[in-house]
Tab-separated table of C-alpha atoms in Angstrom:
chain	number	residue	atom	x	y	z
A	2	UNK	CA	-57.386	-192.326	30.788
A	3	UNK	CA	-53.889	-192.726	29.568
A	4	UNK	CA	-52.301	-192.354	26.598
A	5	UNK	CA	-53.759	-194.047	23.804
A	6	UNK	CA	-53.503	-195.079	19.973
A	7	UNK	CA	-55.971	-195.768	17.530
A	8	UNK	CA	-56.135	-195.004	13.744
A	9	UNK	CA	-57.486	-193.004	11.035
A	10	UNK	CA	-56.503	-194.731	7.704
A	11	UNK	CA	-52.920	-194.780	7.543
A	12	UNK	CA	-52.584	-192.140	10.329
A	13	UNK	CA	-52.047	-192.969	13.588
A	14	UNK	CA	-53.749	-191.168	16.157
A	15	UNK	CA	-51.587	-190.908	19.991
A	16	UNK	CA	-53.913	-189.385	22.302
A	17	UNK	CA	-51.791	-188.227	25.110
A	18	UNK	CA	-55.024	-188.653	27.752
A	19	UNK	CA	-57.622	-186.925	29.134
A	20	UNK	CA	-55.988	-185.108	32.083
A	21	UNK	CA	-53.124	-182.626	32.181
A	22	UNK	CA	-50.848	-185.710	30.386
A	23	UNK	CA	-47.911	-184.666	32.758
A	24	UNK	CA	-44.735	-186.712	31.469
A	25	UNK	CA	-44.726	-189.644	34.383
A	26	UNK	CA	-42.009	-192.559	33.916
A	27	UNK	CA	-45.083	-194.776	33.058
A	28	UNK	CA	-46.570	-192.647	30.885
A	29	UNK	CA	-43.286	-192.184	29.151
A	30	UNK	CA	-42.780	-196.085	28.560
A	31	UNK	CA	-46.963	-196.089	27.302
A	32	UNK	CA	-45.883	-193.373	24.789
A	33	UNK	CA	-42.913	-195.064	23.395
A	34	UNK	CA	-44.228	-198.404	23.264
A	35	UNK	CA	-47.244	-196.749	20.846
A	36	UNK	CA	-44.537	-194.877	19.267
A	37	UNK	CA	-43.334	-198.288	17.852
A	38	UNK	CA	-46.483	-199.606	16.713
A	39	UNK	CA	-46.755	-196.258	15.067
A	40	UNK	CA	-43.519	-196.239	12.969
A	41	UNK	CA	-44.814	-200.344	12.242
A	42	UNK	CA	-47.907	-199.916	11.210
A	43	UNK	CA	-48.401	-196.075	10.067
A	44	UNK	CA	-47.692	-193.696	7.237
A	45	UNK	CA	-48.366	-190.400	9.912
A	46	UNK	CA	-48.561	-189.773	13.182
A	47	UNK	CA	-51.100	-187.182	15.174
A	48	UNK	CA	-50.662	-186.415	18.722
A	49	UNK	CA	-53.252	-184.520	20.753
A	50	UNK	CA	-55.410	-184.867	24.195
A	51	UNK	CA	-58.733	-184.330	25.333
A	52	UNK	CA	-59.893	-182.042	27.216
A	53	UNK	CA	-58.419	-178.784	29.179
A	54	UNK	CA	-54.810	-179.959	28.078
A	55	UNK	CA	-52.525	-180.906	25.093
A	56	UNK	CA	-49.794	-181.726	28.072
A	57	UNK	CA	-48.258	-179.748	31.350
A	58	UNK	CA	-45.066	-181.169	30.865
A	59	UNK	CA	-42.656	-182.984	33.493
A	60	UNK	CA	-44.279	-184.685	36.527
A	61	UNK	CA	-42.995	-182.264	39.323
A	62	UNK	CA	-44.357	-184.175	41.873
A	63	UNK	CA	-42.707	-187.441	40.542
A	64	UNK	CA	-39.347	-185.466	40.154
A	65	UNK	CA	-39.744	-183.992	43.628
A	66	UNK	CA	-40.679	-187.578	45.046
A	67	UNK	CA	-37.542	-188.933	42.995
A	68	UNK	CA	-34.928	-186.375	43.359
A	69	UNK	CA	-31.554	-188.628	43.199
A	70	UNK	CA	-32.971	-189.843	39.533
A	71	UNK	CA	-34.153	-186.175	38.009
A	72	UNK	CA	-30.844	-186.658	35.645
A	73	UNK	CA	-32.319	-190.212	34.203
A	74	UNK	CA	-35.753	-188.522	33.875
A	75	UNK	CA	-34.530	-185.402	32.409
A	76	UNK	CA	-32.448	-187.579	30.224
A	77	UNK	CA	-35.624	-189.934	28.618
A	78	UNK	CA	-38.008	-187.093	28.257
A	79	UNK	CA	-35.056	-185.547	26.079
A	80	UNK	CA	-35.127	-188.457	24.392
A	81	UNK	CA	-38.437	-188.383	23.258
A	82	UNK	CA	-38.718	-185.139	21.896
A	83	UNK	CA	-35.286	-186.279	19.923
A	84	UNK	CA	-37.283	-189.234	18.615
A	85	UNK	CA	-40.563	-186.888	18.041
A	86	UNK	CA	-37.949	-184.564	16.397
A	87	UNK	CA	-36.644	-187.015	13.684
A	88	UNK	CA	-39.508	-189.602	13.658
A	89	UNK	CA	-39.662	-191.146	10.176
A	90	UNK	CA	-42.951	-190.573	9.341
A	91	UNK	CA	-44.919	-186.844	9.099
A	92	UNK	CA	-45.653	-185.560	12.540
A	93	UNK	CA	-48.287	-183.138	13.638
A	94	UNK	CA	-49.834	-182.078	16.979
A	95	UNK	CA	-53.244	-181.418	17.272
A	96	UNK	CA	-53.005	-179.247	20.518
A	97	UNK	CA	-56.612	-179.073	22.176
A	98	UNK	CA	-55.277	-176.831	24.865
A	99	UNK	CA	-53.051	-175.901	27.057
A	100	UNK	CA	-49.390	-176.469	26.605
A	101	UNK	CA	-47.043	-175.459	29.234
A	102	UNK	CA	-43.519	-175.985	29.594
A	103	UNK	CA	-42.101	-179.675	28.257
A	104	UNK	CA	-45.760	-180.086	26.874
A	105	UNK	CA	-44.909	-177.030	24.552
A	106	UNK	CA	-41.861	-178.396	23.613
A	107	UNK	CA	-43.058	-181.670	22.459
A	108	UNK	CA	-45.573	-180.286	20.170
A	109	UNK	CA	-42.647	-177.850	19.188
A	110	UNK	CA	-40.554	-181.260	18.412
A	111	UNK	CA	-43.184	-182.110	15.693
A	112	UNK	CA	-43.653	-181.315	12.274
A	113	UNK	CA	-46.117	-178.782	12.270
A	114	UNK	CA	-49.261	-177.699	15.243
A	115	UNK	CA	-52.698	-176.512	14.865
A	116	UNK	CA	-53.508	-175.096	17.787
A	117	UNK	CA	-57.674	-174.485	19.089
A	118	UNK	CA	-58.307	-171.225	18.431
A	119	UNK	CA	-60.633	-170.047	21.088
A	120	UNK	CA	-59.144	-171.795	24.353
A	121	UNK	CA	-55.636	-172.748	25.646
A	122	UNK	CA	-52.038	-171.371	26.196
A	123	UNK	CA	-49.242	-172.103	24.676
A	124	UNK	CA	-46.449	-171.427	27.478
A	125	UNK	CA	-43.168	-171.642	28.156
A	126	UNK	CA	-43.132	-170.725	31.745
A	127	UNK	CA	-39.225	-171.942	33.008
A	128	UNK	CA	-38.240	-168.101	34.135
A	129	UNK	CA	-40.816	-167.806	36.438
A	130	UNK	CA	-40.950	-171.291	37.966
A	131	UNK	CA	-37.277	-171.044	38.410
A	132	UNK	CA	-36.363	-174.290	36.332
A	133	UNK	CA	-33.791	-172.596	33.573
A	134	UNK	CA	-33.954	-174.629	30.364
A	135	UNK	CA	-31.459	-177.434	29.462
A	136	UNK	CA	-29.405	-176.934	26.646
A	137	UNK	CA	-31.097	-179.917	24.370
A	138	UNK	CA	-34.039	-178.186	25.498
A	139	UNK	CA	-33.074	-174.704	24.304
A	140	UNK	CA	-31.539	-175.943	21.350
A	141	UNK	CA	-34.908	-177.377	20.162
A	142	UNK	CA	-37.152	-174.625	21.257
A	143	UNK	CA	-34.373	-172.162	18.808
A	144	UNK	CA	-34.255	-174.299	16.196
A	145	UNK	CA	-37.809	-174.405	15.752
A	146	UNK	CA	-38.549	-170.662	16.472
A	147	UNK	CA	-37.712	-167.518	14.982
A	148	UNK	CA	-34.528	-165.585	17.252
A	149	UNK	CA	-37.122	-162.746	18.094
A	150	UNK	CA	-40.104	-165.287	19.192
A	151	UNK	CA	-37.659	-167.652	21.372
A	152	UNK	CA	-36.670	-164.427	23.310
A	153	UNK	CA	-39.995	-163.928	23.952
A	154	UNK	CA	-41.622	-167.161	24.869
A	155	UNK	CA	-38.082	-168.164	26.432
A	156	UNK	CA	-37.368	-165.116	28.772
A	157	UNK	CA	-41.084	-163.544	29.604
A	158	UNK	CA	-43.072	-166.978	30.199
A	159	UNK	CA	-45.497	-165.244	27.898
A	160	UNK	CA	-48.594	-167.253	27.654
A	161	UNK	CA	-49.844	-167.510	23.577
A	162	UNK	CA	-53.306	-168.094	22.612
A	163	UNK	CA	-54.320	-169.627	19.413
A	164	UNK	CA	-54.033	-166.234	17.614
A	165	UNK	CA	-51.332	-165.165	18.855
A	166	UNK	CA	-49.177	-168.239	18.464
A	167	UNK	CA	-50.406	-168.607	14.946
A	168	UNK	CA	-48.640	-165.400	14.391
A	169	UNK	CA	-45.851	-166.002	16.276
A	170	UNK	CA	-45.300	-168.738	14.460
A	171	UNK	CA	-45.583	-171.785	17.493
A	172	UNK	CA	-48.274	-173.025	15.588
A	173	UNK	CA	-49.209	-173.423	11.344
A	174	UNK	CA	-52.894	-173.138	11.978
A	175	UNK	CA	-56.016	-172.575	14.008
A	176	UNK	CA	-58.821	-174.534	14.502
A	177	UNK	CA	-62.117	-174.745	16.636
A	178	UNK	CA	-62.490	-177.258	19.028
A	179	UNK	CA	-64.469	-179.509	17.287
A	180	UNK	CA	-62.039	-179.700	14.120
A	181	UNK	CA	-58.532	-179.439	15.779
A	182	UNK	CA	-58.033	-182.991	14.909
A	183	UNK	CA	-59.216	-183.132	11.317
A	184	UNK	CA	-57.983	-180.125	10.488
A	185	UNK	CA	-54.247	-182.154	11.763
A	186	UNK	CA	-55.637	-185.210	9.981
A	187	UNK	CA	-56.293	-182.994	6.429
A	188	UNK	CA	-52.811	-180.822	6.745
A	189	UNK	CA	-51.257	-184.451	6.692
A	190	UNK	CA	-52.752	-186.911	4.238
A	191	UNK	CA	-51.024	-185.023	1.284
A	192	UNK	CA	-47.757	-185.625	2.398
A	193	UNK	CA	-48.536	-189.414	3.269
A	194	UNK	CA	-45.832	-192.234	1.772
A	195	UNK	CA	-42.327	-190.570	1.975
A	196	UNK	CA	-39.988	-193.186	2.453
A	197	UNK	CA	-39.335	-193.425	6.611
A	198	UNK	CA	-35.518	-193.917	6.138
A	199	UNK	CA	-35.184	-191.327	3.898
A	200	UNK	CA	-37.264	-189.341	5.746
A	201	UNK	CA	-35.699	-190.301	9.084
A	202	UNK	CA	-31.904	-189.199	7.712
A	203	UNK	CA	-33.038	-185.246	5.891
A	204	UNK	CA	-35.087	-184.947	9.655
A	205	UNK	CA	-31.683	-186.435	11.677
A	206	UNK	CA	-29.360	-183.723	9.030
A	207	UNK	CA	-31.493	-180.962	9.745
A	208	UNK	CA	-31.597	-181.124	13.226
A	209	UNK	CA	-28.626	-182.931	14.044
A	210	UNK	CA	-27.508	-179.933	16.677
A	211	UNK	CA	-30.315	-180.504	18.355
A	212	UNK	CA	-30.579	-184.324	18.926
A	213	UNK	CA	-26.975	-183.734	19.735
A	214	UNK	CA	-27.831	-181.683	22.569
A	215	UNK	CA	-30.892	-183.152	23.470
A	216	UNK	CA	-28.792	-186.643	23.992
């Protein structure tokens, strides 16, 4: 299954898929194509998966197979979390389990994360596969963080479970399995309506270092 949209009320739901939801070029145009029907036709946007996996980040295999185009890739998976990171409407992810790597950063890129309590990693593991971390991609991870926490999950590839990254601070809540998603969907609804271009420029102020470097 691929990525996929539907809707609760006014909240769209983007279901990343139902297998480890690694960052392909074709999943990237899916994504962004839902992305627009989102900031048309929603007052919220969800993100989550099914399964084992929120997301394991870039395609290595496609970046392997396409090695004389890693800069383009590089460059429009930046370019989503820069969109996730100033979307105009509220953004949470709903992360049903593991997130490793650019999967971890595009929760990170949202709003606010509830993470399943009882299964799943949340994982930055660059140091020990050897793939150092842009600077956009640093720069979001930081701003997001606090200095202590990025040191940790940036330099150690610790792996955080639910509990731990709700302490840490990767995530604003825990949830079981079977209420991940509503518990995303209730956090949401009471900040439903803000005006998107308002709400689009205090997002692209706050975090205009980081689009900057992500770009």
């Amino acid at each position: 299954m691929t990525a996929n949209l539907h809707y609760q009320d006014k909240i769209a739901v983007l279901n990343l898929g139902d297998d480890e939801n690694r960052f392909s070029a074709d999943w990237l145009d899916t994504v962004n194509t839902h992305l627009d029907a989102v900031e048309r036709d929603a007052q919220g946007l969800v993100t989550t998966g099914v399964g084992k996996f929120y997301s394991n980040g870039l395609d290595l295999d496609w970046i392997i197979a396409n090695s004389d185009r890693t800069d383009w890739y590089v460059g429009r998976v930046q370019e989503l979390f820069a969109r996730i990171l100033t979307f105009p409407l509220p953004t949470i992810a709903a992360v049903n389990g593991h997130a490793f790597g650019a999967g971890a950063m595009l929760a990170i890129a949202h709003d606010y994360r509830v993470m399943r309590e009882d299964r799943g990693y949340y994982c930055f593991p660059e140091v020990d596969i050897n793939i150092p971390f842009t600077p956009g991609m640093a720069a979001l991870i930081q701003a997001k963080l606090s200095a202590q926490t990025a040191v940790t999950a940036m330099t150690t590839g610790h792996r955080f479970n639910g509990p731990d990254a709700l302490a840490a601070g990767l995530v604003d809540a825990t949830a079981t399995d079977t209420e991940v998603l509503t518990t995303a969907i209730t956090r949401l609804t009471p900040i439903l309506g803000k005006n998107p271009a308002t709400l689009a420029a205090i997002k692209t102020t706050m975090y205009s270092a980081v689009t900057a470097a992500l770009r």
